[in-house]
Coordinates of C-alpha atoms in Angstrom, one line a residue:
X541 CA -20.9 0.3 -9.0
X542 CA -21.2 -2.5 -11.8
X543 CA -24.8 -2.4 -13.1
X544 CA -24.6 -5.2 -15.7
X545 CA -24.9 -8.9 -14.4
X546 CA -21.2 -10.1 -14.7
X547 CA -20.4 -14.1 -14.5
X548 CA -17.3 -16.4 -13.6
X549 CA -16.7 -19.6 -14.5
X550 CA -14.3 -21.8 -11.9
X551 CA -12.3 -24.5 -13.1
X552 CA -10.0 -26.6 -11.0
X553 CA -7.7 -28.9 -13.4
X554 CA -5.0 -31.5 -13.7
X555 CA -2.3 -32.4 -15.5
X556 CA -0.2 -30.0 -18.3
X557 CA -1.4 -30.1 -21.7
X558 CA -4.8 -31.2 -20.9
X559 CA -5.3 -29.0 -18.4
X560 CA -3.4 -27.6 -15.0
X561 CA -2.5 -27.7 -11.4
X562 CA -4.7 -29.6 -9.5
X563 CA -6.8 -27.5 -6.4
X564 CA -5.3 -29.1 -2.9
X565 CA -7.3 -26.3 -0.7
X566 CA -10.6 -28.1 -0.9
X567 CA -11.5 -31.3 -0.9
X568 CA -13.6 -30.7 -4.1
X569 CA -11.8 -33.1 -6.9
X570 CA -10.7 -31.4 -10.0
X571 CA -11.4 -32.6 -13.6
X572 CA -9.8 -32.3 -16.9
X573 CA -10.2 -29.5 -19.3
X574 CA -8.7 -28.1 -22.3
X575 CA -9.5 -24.9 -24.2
X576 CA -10.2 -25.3 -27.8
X577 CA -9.8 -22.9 -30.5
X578 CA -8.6 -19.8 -28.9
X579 CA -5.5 -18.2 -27.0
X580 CA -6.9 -17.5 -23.8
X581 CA -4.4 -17.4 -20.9
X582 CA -5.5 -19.1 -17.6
X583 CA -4.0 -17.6 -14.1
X584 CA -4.1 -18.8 -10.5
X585 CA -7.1 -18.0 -8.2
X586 CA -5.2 -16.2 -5.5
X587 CA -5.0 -13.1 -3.7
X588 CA -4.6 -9.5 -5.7
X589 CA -5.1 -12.2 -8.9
X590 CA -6.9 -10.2 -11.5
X591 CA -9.5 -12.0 -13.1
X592 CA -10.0 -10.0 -16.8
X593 CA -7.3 -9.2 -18.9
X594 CA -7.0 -5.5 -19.7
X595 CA -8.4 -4.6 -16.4
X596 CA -7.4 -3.5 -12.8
X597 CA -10.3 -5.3 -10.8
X598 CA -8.4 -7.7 -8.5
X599 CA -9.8 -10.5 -5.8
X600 CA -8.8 -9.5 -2.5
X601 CA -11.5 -12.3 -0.7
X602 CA -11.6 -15.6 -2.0
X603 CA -13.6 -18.8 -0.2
X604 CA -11.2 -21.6 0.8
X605 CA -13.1 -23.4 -2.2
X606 CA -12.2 -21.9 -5.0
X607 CA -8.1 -20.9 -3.8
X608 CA -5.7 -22.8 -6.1
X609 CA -7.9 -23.5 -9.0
X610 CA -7.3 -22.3 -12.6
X611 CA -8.7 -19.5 -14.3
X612 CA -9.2 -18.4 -17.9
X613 CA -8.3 -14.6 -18.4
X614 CA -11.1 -12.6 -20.5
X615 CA -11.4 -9.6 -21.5
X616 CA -13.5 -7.3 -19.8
X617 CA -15.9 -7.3 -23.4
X618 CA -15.3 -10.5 -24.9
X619 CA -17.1 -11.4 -27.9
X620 CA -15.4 -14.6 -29.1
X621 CA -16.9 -17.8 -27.7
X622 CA -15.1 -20.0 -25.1
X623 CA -15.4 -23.9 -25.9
X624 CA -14.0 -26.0 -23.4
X625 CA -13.7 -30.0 -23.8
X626 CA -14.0 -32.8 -20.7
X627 CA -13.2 -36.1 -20.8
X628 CA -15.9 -36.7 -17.8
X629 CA -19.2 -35.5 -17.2
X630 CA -17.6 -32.4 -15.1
X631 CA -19.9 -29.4 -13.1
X632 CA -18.8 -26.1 -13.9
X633 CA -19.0 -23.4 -11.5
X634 CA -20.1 -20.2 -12.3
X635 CA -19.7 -16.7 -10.1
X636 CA -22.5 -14.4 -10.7
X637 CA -22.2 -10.6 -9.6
X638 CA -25.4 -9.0 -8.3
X639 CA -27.3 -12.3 -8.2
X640 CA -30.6 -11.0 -9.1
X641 CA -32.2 -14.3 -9.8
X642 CA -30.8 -17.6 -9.8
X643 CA -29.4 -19.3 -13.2
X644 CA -31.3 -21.8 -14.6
X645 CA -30.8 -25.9 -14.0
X646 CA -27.8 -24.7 -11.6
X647 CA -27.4 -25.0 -8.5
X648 CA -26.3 -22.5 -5.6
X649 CA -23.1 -23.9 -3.8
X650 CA -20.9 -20.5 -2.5
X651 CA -22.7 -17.6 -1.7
X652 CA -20.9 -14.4 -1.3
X653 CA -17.5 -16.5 -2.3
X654 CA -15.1 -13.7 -3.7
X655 CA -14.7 -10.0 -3.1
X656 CA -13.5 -8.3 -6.3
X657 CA -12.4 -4.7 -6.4
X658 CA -14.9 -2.6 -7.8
X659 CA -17.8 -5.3 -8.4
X660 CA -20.2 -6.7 -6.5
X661 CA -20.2 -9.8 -4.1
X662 CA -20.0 -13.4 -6.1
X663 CA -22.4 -15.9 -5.9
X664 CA -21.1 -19.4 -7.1
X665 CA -23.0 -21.8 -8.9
X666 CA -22.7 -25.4 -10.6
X667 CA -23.7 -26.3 -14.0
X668 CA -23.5 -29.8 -14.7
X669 CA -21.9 -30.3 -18.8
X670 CA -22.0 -33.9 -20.3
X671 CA -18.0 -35.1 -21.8
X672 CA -17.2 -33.6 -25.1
X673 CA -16.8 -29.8 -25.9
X674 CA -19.1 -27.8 -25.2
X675 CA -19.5 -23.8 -25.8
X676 CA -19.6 -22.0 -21.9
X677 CA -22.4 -19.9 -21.9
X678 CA -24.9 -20.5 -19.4
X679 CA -27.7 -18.9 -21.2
X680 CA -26.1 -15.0 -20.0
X681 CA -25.1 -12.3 -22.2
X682 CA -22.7 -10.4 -20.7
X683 CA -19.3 -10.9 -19.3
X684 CA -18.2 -14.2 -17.7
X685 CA -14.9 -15.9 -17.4
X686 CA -13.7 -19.5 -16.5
X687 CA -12.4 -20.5 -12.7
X688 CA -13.1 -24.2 -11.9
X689 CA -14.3 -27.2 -12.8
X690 CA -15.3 -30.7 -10.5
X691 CA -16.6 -33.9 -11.6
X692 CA -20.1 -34.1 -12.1
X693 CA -20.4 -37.2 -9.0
X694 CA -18.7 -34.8 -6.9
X695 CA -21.0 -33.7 -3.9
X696 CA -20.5 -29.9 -3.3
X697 CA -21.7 -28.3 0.3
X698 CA -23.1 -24.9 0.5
X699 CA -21.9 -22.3 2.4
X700 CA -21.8 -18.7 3.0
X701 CA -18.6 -17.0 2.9
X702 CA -19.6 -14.3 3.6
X703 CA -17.3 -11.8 2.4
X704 CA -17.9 -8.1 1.5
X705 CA -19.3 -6.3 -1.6
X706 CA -16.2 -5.1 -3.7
X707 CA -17.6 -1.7 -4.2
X708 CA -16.0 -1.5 -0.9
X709 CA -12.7 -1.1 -2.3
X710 CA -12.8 1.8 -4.5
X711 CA -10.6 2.5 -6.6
X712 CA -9.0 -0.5 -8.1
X713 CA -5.4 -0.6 -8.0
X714 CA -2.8 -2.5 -9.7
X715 CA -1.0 -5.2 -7.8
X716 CA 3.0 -5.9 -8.5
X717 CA 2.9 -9.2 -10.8
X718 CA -0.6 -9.4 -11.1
X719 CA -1.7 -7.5 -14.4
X720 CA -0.9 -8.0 -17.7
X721 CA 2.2 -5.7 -17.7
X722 CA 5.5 -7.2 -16.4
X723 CA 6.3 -6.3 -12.7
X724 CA 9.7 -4.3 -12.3
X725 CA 10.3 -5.5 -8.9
X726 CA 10.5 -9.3 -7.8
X727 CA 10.2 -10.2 -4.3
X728 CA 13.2 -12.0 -3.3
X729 CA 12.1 -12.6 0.2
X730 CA 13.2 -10.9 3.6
X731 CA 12.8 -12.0 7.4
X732 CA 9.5 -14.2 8.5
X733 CA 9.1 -12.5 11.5
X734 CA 9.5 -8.5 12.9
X735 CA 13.4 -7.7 12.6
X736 CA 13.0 -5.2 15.6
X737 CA 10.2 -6.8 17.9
X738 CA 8.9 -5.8 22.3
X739 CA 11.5 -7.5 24.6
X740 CA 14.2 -6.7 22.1
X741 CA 17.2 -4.8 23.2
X742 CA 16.6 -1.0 22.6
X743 CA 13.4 -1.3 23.3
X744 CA 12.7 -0.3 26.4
X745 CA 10.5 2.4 27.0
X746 CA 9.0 2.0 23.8
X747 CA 5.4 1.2 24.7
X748 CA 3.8 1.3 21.3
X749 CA 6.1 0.0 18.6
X750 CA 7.3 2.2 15.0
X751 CA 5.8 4.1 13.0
X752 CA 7.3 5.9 9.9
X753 CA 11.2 7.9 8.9
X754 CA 13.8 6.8 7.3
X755 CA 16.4 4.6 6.7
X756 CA 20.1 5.3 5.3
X757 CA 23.0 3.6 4.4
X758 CA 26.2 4.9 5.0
X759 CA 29.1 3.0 4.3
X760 CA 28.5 -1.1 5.4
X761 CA 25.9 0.5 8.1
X762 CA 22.4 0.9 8.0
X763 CA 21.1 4.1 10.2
X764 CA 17.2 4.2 10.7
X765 CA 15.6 7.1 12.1
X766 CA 12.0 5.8 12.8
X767 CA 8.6 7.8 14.8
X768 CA 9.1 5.2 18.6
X769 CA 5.6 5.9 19.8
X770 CA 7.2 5.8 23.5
X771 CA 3.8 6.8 25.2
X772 CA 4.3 5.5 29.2
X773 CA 3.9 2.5 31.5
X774 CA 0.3 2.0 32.6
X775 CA -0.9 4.8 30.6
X776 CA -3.3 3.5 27.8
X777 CA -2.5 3.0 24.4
X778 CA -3.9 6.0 22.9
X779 CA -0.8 8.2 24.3
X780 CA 1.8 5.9 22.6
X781 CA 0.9 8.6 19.4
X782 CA 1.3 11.8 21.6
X783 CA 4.3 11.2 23.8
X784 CA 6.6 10.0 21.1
X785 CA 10.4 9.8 20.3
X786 CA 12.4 9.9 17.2
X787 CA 15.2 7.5 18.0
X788 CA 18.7 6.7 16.3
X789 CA 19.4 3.0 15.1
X790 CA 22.1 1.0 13.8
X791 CA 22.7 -2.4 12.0
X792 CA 25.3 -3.9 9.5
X793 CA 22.4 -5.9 7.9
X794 CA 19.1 -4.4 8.5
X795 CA 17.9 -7.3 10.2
X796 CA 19.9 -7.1 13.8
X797 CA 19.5 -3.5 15.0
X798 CA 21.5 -1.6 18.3
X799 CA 19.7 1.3 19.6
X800 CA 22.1 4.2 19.5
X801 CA 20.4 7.6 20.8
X802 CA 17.6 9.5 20.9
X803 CA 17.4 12.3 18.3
X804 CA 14.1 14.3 19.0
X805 CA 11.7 13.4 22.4
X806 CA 8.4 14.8 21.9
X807 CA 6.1 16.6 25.2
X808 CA 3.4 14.6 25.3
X809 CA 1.3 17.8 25.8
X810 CA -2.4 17.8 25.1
X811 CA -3.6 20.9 23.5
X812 CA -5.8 23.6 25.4
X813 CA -7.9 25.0 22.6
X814 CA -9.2 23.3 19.6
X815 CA -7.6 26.2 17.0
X816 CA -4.2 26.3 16.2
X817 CA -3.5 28.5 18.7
X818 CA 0.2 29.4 20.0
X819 CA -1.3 28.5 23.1
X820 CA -0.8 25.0 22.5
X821 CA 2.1 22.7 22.5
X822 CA 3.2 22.7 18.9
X823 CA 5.7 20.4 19.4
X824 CA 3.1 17.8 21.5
X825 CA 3.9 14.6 19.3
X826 CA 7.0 14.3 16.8
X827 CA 7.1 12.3 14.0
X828 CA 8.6 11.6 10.2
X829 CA 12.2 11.8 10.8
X830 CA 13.9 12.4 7.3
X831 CA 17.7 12.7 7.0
X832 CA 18.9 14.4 4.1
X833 CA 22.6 14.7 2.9
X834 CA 23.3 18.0 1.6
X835 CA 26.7 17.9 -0.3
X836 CA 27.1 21.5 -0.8
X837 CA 27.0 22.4 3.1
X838 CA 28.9 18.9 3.6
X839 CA 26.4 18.0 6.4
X840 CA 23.1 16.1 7.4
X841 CA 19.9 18.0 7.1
X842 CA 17.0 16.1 9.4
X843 CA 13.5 17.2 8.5
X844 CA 10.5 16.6 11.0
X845 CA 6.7 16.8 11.6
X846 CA 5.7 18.4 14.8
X847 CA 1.9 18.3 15.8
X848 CA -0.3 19.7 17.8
X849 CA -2.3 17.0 19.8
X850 CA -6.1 16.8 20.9
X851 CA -7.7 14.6 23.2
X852 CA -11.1 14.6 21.6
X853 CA -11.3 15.7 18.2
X854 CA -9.9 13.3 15.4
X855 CA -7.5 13.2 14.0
X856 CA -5.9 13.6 17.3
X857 CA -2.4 15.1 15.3
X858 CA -3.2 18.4 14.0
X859 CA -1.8 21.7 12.8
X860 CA 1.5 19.9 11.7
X861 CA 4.5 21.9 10.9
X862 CA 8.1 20.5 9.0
X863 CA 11.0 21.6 10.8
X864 CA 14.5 21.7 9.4
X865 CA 17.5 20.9 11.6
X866 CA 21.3 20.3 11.1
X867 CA 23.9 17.7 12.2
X868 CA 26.3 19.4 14.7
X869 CA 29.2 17.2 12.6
X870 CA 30.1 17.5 9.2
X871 CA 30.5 14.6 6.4
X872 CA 28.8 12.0 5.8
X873 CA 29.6 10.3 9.2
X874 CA 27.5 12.8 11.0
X875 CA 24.9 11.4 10.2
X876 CA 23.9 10.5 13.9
X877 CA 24.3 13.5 14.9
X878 CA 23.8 15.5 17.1
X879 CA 21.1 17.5 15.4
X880 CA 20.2 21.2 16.0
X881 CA 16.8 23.3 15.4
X882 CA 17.0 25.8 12.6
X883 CA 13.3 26.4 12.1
X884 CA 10.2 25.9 10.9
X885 CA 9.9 25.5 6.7
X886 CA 6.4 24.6 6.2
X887 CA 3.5 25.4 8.2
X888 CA -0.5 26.1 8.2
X889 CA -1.5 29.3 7.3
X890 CA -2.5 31.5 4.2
X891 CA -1.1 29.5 1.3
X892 CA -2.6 26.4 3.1
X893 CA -5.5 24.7 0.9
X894 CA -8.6 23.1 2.4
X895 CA -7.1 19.4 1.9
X896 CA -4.2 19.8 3.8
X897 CA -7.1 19.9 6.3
X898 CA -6.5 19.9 10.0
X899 CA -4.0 17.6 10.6
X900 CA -1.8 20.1 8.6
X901 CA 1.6 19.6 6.8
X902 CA 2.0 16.2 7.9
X903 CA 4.9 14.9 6.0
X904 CA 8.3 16.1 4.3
X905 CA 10.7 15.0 1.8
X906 CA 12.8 17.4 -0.7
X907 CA 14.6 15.9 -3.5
X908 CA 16.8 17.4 -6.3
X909 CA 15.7 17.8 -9.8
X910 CA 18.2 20.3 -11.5
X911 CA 21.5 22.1 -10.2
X912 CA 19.3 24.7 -8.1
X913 CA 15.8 23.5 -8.0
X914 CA 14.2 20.9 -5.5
X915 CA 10.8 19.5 -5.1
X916 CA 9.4 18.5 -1.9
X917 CA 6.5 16.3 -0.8
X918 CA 4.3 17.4 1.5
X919 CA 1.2 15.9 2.5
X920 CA -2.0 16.9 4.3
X921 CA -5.4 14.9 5.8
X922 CA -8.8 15.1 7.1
X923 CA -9.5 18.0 4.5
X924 CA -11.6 20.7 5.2
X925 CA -14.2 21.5 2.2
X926 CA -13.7 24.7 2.7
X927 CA -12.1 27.3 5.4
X928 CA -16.0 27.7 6.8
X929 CA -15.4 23.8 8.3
X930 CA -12.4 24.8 10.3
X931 CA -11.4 23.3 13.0
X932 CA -13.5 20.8 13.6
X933 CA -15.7 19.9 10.5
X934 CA -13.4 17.4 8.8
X935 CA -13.4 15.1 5.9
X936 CA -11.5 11.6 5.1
X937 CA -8.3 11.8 2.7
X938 CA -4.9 11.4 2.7
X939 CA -3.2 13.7 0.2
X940 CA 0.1 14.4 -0.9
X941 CA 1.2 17.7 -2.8
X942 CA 5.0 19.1 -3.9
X943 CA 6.5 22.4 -2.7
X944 CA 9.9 23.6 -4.5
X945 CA 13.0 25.9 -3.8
X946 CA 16.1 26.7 -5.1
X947 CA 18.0 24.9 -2.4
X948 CA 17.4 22.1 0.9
X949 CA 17.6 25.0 2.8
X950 CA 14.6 27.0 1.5
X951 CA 12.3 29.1 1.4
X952 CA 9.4 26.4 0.3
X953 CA 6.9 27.6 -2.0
X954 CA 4.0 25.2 -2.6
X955 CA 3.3 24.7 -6.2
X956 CA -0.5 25.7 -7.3
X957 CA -3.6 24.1 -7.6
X958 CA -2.9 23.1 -11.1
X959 CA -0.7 20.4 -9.4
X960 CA -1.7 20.3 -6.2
X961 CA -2.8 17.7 -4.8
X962 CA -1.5 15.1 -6.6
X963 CA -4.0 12.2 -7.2
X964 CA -2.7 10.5 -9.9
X965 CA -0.6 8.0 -7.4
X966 CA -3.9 7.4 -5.6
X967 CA -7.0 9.7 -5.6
X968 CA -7.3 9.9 -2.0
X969 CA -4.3 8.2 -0.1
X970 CA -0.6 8.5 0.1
X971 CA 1.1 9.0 3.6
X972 CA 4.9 9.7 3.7
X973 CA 6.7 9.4 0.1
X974 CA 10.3 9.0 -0.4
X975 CA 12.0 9.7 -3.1
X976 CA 15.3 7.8 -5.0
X977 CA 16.5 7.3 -8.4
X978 CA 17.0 4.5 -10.2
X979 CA 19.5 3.1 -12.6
X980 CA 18.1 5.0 -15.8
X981 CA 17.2 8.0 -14.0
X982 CA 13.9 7.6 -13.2
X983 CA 12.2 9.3 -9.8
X984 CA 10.5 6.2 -7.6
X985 CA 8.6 7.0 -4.8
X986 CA 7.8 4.5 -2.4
X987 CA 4.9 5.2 -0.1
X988 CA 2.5 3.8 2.5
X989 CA -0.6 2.6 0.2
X990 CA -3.2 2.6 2.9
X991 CA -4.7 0.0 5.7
X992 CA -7.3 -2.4 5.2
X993 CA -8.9 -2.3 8.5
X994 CA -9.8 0.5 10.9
X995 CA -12.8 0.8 8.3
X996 CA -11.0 1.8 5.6
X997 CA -10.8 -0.5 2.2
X998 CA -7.1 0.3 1.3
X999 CA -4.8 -2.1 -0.7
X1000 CA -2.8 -3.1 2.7
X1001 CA 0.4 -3.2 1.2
X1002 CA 3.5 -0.5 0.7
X1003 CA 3.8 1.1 -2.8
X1004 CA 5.6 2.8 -5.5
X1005 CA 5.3 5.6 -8.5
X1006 CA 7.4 6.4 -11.1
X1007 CA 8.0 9.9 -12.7
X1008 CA 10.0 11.1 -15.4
X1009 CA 10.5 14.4 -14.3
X1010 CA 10.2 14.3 -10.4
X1011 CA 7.0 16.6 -10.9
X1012 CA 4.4 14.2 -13.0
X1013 CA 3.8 10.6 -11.2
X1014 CA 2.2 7.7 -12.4
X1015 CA -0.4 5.6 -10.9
X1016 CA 0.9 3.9 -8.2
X1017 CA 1.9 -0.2 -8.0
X1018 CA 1.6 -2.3 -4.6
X1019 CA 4.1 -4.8 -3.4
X1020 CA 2.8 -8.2 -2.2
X1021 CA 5.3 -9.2 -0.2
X1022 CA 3.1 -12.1 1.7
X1023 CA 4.1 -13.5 -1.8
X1024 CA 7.8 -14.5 0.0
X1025 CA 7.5 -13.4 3.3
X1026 CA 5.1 -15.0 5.6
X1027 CA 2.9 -12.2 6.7
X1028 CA 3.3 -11.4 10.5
X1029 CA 1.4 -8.8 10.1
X1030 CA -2.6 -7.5 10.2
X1031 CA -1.8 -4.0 8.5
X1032 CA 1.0 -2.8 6.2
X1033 CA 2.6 0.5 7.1
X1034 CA 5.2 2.7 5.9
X1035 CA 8.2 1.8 4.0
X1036 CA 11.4 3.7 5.6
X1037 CA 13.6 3.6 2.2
X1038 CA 14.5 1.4 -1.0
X1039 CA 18.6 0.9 -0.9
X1040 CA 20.1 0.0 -3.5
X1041 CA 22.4 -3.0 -2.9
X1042 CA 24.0 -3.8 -6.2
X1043 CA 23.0 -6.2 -9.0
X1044 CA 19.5 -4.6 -8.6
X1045 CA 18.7 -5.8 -5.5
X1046 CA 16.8 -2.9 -3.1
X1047 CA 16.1 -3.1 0.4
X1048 CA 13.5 -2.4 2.0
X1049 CA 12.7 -1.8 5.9
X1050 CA 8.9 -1.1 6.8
X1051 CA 6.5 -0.7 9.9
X1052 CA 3.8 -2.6 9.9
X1053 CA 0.9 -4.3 12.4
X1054 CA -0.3 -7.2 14.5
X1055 CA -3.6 -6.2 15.8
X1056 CA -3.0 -8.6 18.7
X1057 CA -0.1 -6.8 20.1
X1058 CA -0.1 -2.9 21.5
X1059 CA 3.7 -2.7 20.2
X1060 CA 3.7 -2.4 16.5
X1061 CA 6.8 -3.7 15.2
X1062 CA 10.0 -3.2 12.2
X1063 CA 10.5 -6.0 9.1
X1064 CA 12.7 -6.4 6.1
X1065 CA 12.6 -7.5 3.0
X1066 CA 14.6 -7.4 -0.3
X1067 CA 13.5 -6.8 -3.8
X1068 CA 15.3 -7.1 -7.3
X1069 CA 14.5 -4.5 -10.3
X1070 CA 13.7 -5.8 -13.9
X1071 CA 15.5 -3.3 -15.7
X1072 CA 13.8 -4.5 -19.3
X1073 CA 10.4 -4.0 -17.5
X1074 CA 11.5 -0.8 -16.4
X1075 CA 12.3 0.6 -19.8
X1076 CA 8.7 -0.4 -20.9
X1077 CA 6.9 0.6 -18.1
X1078 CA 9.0 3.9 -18.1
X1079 CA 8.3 4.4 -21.6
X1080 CA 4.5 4.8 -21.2
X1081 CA 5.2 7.6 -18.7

């Protein structure tokens, strides 16, 4: 937590050179500013908007007031003065973290009005400034930047917004085209609504919606392989994750999608002893469908998470294990199969570590890095702290490590505790990576970056990492794309691939969530790489 009394100060604006966009959120009226002898940059009050230059803290809950206005980007330790000149008497509204005590000859007019990553809740208050230029410091010290301004006749209601202390949302991340370093994706835009929604053809029997897989594009045709949490009619919505299905899809534009098969169709068993006991249904729930073409064999590899499943402890998935299976046609057209078991490649048991925790090996995808060696991630969650904890005494975190082998086939080794797990994409959650390459070369993993709901203070938005090598990965970067697409959605899930569709443009299909329907449905949306921005980002790798 922050410990020093930060400040903002808001300024809503018109006009170009004498200030900027004018606030139509409110119905506060914006006055005139301009800065005077210095370079600051002003930005946008908006979602994921990051408020100090040089700095990852990023508003994530903003009051109706204070959306549209115009900020002035400051460095987290400024030292150079900011002088500001109106052409009116004007009120300047100042955000204040950890309001101790109230500022002087201001008055109180938001009350918990923003929730910043990382710092504590925002109190906003006006300080009335006669015309002429004036030197913003409202008799603080320490940090402070510039939001909005109003007119000094302008009458300005108090309220409580209410929103919750950033501290919440630890760490800080890094949102795509909202930090000082140029984004290497734009969002283009996609569908405004689920591409794959209940009622549509191919869904029947589907209960609960998507969840996770893949997505591949052979020839003109898109195949997705995604987790149908089938659960059954009149049965509650909790078994939509046990009895589940890994289905076969089709579409020439990954927007209108044919059902085709099923590939995998899970028991729906509940477990009989809380251990990972052979006694149990290992294959109770499957999930994570990842098709694989190996050229040397000529043929489709599918690999797949298989759980055990309890009724009362959580998580409910547990003991995961990857299996590896084959398609019964060769080429690339086999690709829909049929598939056949060959085994298990990854498992629980003696060279598990504590944080792959009970819910096991829950995710796979292998990826070449050099004639005869491959990488794999793996992932575990609800870590144990150590073995004494098993089964039952879990932990939160969602962790993803790498395996290698000399072939797709195996044997998987999992790589040591010197790399294992890997935090530097996120310290505590990653679910189900998948790996490309890019243009130049460079490894991109894109990833689900965590919900913000369920009690968990996630970024709510898919993500990606970069790596040089395929073994070291940077932090990772989270698409907005409620930027272009209007958001249908309550939580962001799992991105099922990034396609490359010439002249940089990628496509993307992900899972995501409307809290107000049982049946969790599919979306689309393209992106476009920045290959300049690229080079620079990859060149601090």
């Amino acid at each position: 937590m922050i410990k020093a009394k930060y400040i903002f100060i808001l300024i809503c604006t018109l006009g170009s050179s004498f200030g900027v966009a004018q606030n139509s959120n409110s119905n506060w009226k914006a006055a005139l500013f301009k800065i005077v002898d210095s370079n600051y940059e002003t930005f946008e009050i908006t979602q994921y908007a990051h408020v100090f230059s040089g700095s990852k803290h990023n508003i994530v809950r903003i009051a109706s007031e204070l959306e549209g206005l115009k900020g002035i980007k400051l460095p987290l330790e400024n030292t150079n003065p900011l002088k500001l000149k109106f052409k009116v008497p004007v009120k300047v509204l100042v955000g204040v973290f950890q309001d101790e005590k109230p500022i002087e000859n201001a008055e109180l007019v938001l009350k918990n009005a923003l929730t910043i990553t990382g710092l504590p809740p925002v109190n906003v208050y006006a300080i009335s400034y006669k015309k002429g230029t004036h030197t913003i410091n409202p008799n603080y010290k320490e940090l402070f930047t510039v939001l909005g301004v109003v007119e000094n006749n302008q009458e300005l209601v108090f309220r409580n917004a209410e929103f919750p202390d950033g501290n919440l949302w630890n760490p800080t991340f890094i949102v795509e085209g909202f930090s000082d370093e140029k984004p290497i994706f734009e969002i283009l835009g996609g569908e405004n609504a689920p591409t794959i929604d209940e009622g549509m053809s191919g869904t029947e029997g589907i209960q609960g919606g998507f969840e996770g897989g893949r997505v591949v594009k052979v020839g003109d045709t898109y195949h997705m392989f995604p987790t149908e949490r089938a659960g059954e009619i009149g049965v509650e919505a909790y078994y939509d994750r046990v009895k589940t299905k890994i289905g076969h899809w089709t579409s020439k534009d990954a927007i209108h999608w044919k059902r085709k098969s099923t590939i995998y169709q899970a028991s729906g068993t509940y477990a009989v002893t809380d251990d990972d006991n052979p006694m149990n249904d290992r294959r109770a729930a499957i999930w994570s469908y990842m098709p694989v073409f190996n050229k040397k064999a000529n043929k489709w590899y599918g690999y797949y998470l298989a759980y055990t499943v309890s009724k009362t402890i959580e998580p409910n998935h547990s003991f995961g294990r990857i299996w590896r299976c084959e398609s019964e046609v060769e080429g690339i057209e086999g690709v829909g199969g049929p598939y056949k078991d060959i085994g298990i490649i990854i498992e629980p048991g003696l060279n598990s570590e504590p944080w792959e925790g009970r819910q096991g090996v829950a995710s796979f995808f292998p990826y070449q890095i050099n004639e005869n060696e491959f990488l794999g991630f793996y992932s575990g969650a609800y870590p144990f702290k150590t073995w004494d904890d098993y089964p039952k005494k879990t932990g939160k975190g969602w962790f993803v490590a790498l395996a290698k082998s000399e072939s797709l086939e195996g044997p998987w080794k999992r790589l040591d505790a010197s790399v294992n797990p890997i935090t530097s994409m996120h310290p505590f959650f990653v679910e189900n990576p998948i790996v490309s390459k890019l243009p130049d070369g460079t490894y991109i993993a894109v990833f689900d970056g965590g919900p913000d709901g369920w009690g968990h203070h996630l970024p709510n938005m898919m993500a990606y990492s970069l790596s040089k090598d395929g073994l070291n990965w940077s932090e990772a970067r989270y698409l907005p794309i409620e930027k272009k697409v209007d958001k249908w959605w309550d939580i962001m899930r799992t991105p099922l691939c990034l396609i490359p569709e010439g002249n940089d443009i990628y496509t993307i299909v992900y899972a995501a969530i409307d809290l107000e329907k049982r049946f969790h449905p599919m979306g689309m949306v393209k992106v476009k790489l920045n290959r300049e921005a690229l080079a620079e980002r990859v060149k601090k790798l």
